[in-house]
Coordinates of C-alpha atoms in Angstrom, one line a residue:
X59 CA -56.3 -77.1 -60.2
X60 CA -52.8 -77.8 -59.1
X61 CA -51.7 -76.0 -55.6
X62 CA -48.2 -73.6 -56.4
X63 CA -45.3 -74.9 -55.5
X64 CA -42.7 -72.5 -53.9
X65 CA -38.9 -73.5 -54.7
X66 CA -36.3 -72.5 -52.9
X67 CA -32.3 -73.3 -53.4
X68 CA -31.6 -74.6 -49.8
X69 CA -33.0 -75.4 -46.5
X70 CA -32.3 -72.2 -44.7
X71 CA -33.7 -70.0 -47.7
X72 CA -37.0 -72.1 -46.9
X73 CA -37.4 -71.5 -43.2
X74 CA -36.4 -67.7 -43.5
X75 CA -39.2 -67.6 -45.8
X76 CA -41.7 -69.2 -43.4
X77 CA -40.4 -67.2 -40.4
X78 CA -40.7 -63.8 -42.8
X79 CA -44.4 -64.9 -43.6
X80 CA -45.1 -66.3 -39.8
X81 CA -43.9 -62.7 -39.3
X82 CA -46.0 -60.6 -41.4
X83 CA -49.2 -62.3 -40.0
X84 CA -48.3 -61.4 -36.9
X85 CA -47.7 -65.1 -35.3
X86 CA -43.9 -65.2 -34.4
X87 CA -43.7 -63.0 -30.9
X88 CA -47.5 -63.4 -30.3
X89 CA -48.5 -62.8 -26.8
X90 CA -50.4 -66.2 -25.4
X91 CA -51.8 -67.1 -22.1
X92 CA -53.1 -70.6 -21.2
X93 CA -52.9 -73.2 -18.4
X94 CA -51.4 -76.3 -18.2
X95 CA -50.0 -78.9 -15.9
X96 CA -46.4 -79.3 -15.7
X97 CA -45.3 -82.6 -16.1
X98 CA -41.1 -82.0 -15.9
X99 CA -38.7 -79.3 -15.3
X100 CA -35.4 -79.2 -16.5
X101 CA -32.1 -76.7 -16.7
X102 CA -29.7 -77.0 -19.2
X103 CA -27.0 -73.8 -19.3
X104 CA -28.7 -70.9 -18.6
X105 CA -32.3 -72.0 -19.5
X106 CA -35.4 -73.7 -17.8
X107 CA -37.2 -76.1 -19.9
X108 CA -40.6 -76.3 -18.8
X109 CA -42.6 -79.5 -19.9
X110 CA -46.2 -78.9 -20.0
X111 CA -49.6 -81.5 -21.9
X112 CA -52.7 -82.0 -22.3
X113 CA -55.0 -84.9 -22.9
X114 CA -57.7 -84.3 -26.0
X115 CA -59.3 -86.7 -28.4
X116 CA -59.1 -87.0 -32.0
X117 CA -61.4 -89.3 -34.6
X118 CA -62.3 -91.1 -31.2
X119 CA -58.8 -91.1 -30.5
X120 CA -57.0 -90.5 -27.1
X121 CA -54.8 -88.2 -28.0
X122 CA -51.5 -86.2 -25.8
X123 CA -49.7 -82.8 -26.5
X124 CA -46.4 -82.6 -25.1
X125 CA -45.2 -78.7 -25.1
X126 CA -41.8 -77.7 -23.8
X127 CA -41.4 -74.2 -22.9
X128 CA -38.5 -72.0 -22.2
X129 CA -37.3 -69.3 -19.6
X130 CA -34.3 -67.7 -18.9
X131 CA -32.8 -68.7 -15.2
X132 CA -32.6 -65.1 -14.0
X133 CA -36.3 -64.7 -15.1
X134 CA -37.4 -68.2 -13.7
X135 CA -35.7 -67.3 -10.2
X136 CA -37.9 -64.3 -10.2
X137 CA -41.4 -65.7 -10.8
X138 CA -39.7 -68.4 -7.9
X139 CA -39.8 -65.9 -5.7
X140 CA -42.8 -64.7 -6.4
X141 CA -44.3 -67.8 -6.2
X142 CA -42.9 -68.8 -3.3
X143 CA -41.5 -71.8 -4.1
X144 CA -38.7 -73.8 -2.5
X145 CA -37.5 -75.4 -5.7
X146 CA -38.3 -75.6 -9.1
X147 CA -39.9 -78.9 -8.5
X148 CA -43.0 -77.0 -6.5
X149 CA -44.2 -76.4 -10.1
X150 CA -44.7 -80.2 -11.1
X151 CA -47.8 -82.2 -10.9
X152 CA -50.0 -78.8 -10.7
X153 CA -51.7 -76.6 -13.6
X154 CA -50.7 -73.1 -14.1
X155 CA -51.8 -70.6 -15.9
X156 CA -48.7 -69.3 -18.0
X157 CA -48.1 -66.2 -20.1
X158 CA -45.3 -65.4 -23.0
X159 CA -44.4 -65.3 -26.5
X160 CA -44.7 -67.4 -29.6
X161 CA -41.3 -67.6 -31.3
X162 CA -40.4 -69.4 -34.3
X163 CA -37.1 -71.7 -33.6
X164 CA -35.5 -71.6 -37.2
X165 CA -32.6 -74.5 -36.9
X166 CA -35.3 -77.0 -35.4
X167 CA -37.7 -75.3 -37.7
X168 CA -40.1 -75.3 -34.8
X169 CA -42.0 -72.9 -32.2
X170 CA -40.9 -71.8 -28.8
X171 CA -43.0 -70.5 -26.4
X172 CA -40.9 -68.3 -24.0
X173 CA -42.3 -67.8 -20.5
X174 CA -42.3 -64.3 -18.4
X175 CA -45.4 -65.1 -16.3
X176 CA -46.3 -68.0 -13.9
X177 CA -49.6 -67.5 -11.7
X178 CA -51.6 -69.9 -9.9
X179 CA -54.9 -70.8 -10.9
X180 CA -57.7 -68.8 -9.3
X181 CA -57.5 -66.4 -7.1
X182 CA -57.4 -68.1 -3.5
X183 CA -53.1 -69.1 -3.7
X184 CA -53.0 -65.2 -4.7
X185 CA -54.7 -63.7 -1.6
X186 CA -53.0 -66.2 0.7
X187 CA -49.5 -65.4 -0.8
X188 CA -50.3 -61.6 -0.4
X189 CA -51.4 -62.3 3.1
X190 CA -48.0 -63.5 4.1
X191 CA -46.3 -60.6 2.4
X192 CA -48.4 -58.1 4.7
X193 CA -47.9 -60.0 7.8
X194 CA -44.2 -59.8 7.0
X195 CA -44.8 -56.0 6.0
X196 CA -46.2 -55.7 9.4
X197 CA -43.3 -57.3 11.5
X198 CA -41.1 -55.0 9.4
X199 CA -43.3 -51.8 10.3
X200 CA -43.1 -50.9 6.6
X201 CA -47.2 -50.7 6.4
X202 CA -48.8 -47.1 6.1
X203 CA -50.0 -46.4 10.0
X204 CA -52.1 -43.7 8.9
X205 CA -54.2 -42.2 6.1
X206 CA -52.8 -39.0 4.5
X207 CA -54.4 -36.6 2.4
X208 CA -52.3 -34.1 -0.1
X209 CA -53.1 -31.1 1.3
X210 CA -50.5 -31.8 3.5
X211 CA -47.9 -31.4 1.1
X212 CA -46.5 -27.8 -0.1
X213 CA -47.8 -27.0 -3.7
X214 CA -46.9 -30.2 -5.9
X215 CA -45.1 -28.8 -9.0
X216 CA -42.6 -32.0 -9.7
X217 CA -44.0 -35.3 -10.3
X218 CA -42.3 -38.5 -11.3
X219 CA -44.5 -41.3 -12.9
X220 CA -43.0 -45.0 -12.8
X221 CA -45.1 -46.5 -15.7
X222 CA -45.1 -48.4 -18.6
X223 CA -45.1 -46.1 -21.5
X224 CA -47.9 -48.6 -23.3
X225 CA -50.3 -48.3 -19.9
X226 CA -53.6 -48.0 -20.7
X227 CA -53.5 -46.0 -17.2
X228 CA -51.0 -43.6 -18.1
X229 CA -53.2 -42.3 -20.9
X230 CA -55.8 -41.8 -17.9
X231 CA -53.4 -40.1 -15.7
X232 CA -52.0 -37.7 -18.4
X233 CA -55.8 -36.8 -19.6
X234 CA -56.9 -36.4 -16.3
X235 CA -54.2 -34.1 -15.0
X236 CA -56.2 -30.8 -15.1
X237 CA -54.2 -27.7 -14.0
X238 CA -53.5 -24.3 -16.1
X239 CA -50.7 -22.9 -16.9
X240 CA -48.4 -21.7 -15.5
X241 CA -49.3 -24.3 -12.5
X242 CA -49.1 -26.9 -14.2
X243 CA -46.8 -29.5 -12.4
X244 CA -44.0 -31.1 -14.6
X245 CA -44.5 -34.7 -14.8
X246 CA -41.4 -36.6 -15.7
X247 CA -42.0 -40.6 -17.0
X248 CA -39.6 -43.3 -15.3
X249 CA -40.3 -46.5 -17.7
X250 CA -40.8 -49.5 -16.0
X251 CA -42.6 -53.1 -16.9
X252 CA -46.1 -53.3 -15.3
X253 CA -46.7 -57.0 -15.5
X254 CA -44.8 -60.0 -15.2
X255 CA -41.7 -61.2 -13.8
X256 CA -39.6 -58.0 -14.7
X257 CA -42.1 -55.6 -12.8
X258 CA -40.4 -56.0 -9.5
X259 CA -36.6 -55.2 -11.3
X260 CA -38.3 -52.0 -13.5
X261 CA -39.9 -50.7 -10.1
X262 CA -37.3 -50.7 -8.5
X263 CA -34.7 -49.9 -10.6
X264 CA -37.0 -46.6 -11.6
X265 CA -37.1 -45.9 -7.8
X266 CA -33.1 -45.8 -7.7
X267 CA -33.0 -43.7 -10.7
X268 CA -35.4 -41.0 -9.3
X269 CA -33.1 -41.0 -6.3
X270 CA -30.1 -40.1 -7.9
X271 CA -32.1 -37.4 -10.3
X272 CA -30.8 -33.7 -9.6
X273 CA -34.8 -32.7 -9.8
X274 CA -36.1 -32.9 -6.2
X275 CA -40.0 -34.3 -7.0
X276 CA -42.5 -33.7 -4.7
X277 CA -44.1 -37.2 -5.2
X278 CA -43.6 -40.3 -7.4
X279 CA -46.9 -42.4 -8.6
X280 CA -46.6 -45.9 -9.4
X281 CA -49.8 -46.5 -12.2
X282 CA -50.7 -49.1 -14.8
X283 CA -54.1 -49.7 -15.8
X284 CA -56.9 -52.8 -15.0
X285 CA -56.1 -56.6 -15.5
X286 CA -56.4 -60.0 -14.3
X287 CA -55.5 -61.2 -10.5
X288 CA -52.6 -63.2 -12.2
X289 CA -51.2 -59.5 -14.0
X290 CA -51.5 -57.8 -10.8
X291 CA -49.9 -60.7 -8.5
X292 CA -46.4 -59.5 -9.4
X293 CA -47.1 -56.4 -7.8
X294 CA -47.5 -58.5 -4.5
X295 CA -43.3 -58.6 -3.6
X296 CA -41.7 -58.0 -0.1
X297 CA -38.5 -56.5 -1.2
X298 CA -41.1 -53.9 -3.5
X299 CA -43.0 -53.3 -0.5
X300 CA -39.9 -52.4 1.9
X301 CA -38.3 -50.1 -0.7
X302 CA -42.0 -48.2 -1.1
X303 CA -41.9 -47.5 2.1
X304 CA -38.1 -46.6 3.1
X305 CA -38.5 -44.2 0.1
X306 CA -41.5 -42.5 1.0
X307 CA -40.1 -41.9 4.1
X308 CA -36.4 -41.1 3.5
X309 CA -37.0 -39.4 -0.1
X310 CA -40.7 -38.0 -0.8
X311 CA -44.1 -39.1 -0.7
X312 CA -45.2 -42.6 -3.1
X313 CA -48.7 -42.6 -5.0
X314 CA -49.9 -45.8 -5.7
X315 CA -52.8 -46.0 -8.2
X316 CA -52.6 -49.8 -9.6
X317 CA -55.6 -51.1 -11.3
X318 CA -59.1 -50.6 -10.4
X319 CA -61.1 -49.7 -7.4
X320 CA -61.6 -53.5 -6.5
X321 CA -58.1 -54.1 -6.9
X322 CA -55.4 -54.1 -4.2
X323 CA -51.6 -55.0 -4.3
X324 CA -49.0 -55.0 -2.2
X325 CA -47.7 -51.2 -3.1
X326 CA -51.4 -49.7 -1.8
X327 CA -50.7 -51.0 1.6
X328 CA -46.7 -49.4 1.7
X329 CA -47.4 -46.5 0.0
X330 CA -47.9 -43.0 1.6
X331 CA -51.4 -42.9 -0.4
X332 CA -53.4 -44.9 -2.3
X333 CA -55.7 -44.1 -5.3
X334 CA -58.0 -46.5 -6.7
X335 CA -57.0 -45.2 -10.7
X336 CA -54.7 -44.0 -12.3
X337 CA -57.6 -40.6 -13.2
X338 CA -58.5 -40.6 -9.4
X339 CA -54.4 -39.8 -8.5
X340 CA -54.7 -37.2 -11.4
X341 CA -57.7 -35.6 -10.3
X342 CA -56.1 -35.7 -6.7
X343 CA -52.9 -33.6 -7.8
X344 CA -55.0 -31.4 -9.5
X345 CA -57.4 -30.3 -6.6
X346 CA -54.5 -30.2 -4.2
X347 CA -52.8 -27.9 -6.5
X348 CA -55.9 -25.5 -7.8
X349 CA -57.0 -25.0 -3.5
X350 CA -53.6 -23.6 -3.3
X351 CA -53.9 -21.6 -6.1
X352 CA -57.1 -20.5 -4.6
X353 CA -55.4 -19.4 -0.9
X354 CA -52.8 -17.9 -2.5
X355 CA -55.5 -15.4 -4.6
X356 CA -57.3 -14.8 -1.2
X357 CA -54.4 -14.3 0.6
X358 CA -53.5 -11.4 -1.7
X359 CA -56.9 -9.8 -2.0
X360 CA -56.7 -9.5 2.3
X361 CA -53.1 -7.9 1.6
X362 CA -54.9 -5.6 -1.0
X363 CA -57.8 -4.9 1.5
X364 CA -55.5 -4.3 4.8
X365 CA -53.2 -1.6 2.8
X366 CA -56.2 0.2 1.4
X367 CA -57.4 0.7 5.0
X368 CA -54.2 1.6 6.3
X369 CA -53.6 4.2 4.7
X370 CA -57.4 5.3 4.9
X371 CA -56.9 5.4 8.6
X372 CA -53.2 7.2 8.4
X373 CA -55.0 10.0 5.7
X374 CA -57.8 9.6 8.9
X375 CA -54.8 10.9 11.4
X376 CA -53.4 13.2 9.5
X377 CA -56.5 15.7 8.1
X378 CA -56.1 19.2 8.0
X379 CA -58.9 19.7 11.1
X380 CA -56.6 17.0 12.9
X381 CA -53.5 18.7 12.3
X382 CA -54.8 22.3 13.8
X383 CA -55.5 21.0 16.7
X384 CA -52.2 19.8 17.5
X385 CA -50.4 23.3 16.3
X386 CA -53.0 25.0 18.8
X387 CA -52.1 23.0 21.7
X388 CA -48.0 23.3 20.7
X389 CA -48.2 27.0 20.4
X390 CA -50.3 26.9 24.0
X391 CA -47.9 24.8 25.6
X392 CA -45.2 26.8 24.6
X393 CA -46.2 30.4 25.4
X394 CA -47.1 29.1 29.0
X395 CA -43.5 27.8 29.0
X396 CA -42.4 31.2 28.3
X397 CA -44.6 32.9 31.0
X398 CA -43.2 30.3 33.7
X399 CA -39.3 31.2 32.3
X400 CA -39.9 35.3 32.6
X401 CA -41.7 34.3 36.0
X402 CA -38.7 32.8 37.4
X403 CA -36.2 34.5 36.0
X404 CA -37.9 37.6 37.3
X405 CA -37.9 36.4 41.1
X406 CA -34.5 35.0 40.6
X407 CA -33.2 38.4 39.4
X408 CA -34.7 40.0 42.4
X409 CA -33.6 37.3 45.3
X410 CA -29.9 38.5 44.5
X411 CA -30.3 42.0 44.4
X412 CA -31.8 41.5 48.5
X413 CA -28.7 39.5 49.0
X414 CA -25.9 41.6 47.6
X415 CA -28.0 45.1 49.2
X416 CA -27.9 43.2 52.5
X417 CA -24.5 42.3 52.1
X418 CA -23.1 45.9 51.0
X419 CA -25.1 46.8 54.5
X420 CA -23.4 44.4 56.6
X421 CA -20.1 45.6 55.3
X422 CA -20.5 49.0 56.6
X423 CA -21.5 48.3 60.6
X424 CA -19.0 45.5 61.1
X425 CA -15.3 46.2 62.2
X426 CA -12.5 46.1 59.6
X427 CA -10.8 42.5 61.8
X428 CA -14.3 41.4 60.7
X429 CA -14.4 42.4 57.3
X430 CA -12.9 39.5 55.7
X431 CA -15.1 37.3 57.3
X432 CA -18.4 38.9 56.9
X433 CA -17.6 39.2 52.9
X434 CA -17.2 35.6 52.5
X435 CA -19.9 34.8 54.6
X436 CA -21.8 37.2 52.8
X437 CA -20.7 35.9 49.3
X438 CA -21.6 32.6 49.9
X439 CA -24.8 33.1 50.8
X440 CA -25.0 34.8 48.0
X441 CA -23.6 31.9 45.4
X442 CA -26.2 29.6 47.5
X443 CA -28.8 31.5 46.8
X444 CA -28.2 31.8 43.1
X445 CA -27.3 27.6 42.6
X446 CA -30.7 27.1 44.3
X447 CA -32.6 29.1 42.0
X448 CA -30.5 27.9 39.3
X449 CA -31.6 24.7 40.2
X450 CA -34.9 25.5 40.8
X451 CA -35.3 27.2 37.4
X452 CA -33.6 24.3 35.2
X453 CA -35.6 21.6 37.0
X454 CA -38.9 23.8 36.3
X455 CA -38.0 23.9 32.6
X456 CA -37.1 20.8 31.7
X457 CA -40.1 19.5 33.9
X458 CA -41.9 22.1 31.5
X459 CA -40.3 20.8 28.3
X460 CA -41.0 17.2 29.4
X461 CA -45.0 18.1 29.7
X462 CA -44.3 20.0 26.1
X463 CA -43.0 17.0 24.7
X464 CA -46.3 14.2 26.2
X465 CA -48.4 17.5 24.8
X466 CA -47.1 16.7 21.3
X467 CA -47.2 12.9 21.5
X468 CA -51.0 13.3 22.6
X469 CA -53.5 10.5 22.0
X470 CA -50.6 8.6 21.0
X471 CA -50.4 10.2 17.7
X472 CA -46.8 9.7 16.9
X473 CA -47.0 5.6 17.9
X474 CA -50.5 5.6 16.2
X475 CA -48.6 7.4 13.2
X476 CA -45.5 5.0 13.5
X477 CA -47.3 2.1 13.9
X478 CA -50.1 2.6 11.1
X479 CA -47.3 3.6 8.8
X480 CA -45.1 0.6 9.3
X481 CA -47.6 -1.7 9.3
X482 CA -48.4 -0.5 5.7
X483 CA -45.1 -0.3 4.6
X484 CA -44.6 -4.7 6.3
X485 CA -47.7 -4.8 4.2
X486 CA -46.7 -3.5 0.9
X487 CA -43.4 -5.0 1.5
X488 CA -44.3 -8.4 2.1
X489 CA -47.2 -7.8 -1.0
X490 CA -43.9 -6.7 -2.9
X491 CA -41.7 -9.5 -2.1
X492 CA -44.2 -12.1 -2.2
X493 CA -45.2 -10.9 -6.1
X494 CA -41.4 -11.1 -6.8
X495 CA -41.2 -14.3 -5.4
X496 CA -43.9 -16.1 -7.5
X497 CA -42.3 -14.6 -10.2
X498 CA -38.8 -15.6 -10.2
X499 CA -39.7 -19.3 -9.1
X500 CA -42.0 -19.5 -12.1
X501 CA -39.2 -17.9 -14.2
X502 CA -36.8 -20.3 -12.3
X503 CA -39.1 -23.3 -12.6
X504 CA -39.7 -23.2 -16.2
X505 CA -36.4 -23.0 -17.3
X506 CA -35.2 -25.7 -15.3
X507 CA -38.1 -27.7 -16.4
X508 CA -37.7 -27.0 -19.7
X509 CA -33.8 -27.5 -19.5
X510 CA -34.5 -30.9 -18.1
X511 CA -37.6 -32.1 -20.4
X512 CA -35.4 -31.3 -23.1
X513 CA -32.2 -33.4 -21.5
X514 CA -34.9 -36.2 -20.9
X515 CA -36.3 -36.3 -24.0
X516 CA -32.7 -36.1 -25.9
X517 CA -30.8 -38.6 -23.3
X518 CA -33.7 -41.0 -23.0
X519 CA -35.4 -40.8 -26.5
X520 CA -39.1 -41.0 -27.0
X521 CA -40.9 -40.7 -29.8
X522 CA -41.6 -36.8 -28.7
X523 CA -38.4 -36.3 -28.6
X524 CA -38.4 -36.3 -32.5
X525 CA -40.8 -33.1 -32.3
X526 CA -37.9 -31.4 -31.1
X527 CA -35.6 -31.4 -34.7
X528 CA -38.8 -31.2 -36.7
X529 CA -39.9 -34.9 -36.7
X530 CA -43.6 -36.2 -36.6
X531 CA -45.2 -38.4 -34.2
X532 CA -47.5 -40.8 -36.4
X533 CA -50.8 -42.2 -34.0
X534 CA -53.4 -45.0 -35.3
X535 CA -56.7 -44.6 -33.0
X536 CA -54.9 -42.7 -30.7
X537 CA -51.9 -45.3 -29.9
X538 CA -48.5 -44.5 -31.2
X539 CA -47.1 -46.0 -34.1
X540 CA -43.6 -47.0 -33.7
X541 CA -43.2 -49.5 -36.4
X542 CA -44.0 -50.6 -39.9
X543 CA -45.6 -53.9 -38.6
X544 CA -48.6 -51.8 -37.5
X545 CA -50.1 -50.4 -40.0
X546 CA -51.8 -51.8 -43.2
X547 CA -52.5 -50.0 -46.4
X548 CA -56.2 -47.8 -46.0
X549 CA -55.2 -47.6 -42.5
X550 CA -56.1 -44.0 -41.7
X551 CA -52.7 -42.4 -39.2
X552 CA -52.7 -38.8 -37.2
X553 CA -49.7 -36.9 -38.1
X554 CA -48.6 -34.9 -34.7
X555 CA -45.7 -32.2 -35.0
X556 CA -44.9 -29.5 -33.4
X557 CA -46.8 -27.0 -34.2
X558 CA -49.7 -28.5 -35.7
X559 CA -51.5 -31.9 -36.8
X560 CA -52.5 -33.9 -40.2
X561 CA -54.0 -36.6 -41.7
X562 CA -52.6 -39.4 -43.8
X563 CA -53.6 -42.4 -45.6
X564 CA -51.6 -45.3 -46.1
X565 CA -51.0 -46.4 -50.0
X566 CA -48.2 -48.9 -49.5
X567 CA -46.2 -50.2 -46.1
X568 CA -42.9 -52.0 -46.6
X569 CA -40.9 -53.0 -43.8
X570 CA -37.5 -54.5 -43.4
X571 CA -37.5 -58.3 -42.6

């Protein structure tokens, strides 16, 4: 049986063809990783031509491939420094274990593999080259000097996650996050490459974003997932490690929560706390947030308690029984004032009666030259008698009123009154304000939150951001589905909107070349 024969009318209608079918089976922009020795390195414009083989036999044959690979110059200059490498030339005569994508090269009608990863083999050049980052670290003083824990932090309610939107570890994080309503912390996503050369640029330029933001976040967590020591090695970068640490201590605190519990990078040793996952970091929001939650309900049961009893021991203070004793000892106080006033007033009264019956006396036995005299002598004994009972008589009232006065402020009643009273009304006060408070931040919170979720979502896209006009978010065992290419007809999808869910079945997929 004869093969078919495909016929096209030129040379490019043939390769298109190939690419479109290369395409569909998911070979052009496959992800590969492999080692190989480097044999040559060249640069041509503004591209680094890697020239890798490999000896293998054939039909008893001796046999060579001889592979040349691509990277941009910005991207090679990267993995350099990460490598450490004085020149390009480092890279020859040694095998490396290299990661990119397969690419189909129409006009050589050919495959490129373009690189984005570089990592020694094994894991010994990777602990040594992380060691010389920490020891610089160290010279620098940009190493954490001592362990924190979260409840040292006010009440987290902003948090900004630097991830990779496709992180296994983000899916942890979110899942993980356990906090009701309505103190739940907004979380706000700062995209970034987690692995390979562009991680260091994405970290970085996520940090300088969240810098600039008009939200103030209480922290930032840097997360991805579990991988290899050759994913995680790009992690392991000085200038990364410096601007970890000026930001936690300039801006707020960083959250590092890379890979697993066995794995350490760079950022865990900078940052102002490290998590071993990405769930541990969630679960470590959460119970810093809920122990809050749980003062704050204690706190206002005492407020509740203390009121209750002040004012059982002012209704105490003030009781009928209570009350009739004071009125006795007013209405004693003030009919002995009343004796002591007729008393004096009395004696007063009769002192200048003598006087003046003494002087009218005198007047009569003393000769007229002596008249004048005697009178004023007379008179003024008189007028000092009077001032000095006067005197006598306003000082013995007011020394009256003053005892009067201590009578109705017995046992401290009044400041006992005062005091009990003010107290309760500080308490209900502060109770008051307090209750007001919490509500107009929440109110506050949540519209700014909203207000910015929804400028997010609508400046920065997303596929939620669809759910806001009425789209649908399609998911395929539970990853999102963001192009034709994914899906296959039977495949079985998850329609998400917004206010409910459905399931589909595929029939037919047709995507655009």
């Amino acid at each position: 049986m004869e093969e078919a024969t495909l016929e096209f009318k030129d040379l490019e209608n043939m390769l298109e063809h190939i690419r479109s079918v290369l395409t569909s089976v998911g070979l052009n922009n496959l992800r590969v990783r492999f080692p190989a020795d480097v044999t040559n390195i060249n640069v041509r414009g503004s591209y680094v031509y890697i020239s890798v083989s490999q000896d293998y036999e054939e039909r008893d044959t001796k046999r060579r491939i001889d592979l040349s690979m691509i990277s941009g110059k910005p991207a090679f200059a990267r993995m350099g420094r990460q490598l450490a490498l004085k020149s390009s030339s480092d890279l020859k005569g040694k095998k490396w274990l290299f990661e990119g994508t397969l690419s189909f090269y129409k006009p050589r009608a050919s495959f490129s593999i373009w690189i984005d990863t570089i990592a020694p083999i094994g894991e010994s050049d990777i602990t040594a080259r992380r060691r010389e980052i920490y020891l610089a670290l160290k010279a620098k003083r940009a190493l954490r000097i001592e362990e924190h824990d979260l409840n040292e932090l006010p009440p987290i309610k902003r948090v900004a996650v630097i991830s990779s939107s496709t992180a296994a570890g983000l899916g942890d994080f979110f899942s993980n996050l356990s906090v009701k309503y309505p103190y739940k912390p907004v979380v706000h996503l700062f995209e970034s490459y987690m692995q390979g050369n562009r991680t260091v640029p994405g970290v970085l330029s996520a940090l300088e974003t969240i810098k600039s933001s008009t939200v103030k976040y209480d922290v930032v967590v840097i997360t991805r997932g579990g991988g290899s020591a050759s994913d995680l090695m790009y992690f392991d970068s000085l200038e990364l490690g410096i601007a970890i640490s000026e930001f936690s201590k300039e801006y707020c605190p960083v959250l590092s929560a890379i890979g697993h519990e066995r794995d350490f990078t760079i950022p865990d040793f900078v940052a102002w706390k490290r998590f071993d996952t990405p769930t541990a970091v969630a679960r470590g929001i959460s119970e810093q947030i809920n122990e809050y939650i749980d003062s704050l309900r204690e706190f206002a049961d005492l407020i509740d308690n203390d009121v209750e009893w002040q004012f059982e021991r002012a209704g105490s203070e003030i009781g009928p029984d209570r009350l009739q004793i004071i009125s006795d000892r007013i209405n004693d106080n003030i009919s002995r004032m009343d004796r002591f006033i007729e008393d004096e007033a009395t004696t007063l009264s009769g002192n200048i009666m003598h006087r003046i019956t003494h002087a009218m006396n005198e007047l009569g036995s003393f000769n007229p030259s002596r008249y004048v005299l005697s009178i004023e002598r007379a008179m003024n004994e008189v007028f000092s008698t009077t001032d000095a009972l006067m005197n006598r008589a306003d000082t013995s009232i007011l020394r009256s009123l003053a005892f009067c006065e201590t009578q109705l402020d017995y046992g401290k009643l009044r400041n006992s009154l005062e005091r009990y009273f003010m107290n309760s009304d500080v308490a209900v006060e502060t109770f008051d304000k307090s209750i007001a408070r919490l509500l107009d931040d929440l109110i506050m919170r949540t519209g700014d939150d909203l207000d910015n979720l929804f400028d997010q979502l609508t400046q920065h896209g997303g596929y939620a951001a669809s759910l806001l006009f009425g789209g649908v978010v399609l998911k395929k065992n539970d990853l999102i589905v963001n192009s034709a290419k994914a899906v296959f007809a039977g495949d079985k999808l998850e329609c998400v909107f917004k206010d409910g869910e459905a399931k589909t079945t595929i029939d037919e997929v047709k995507s655009e070349v």
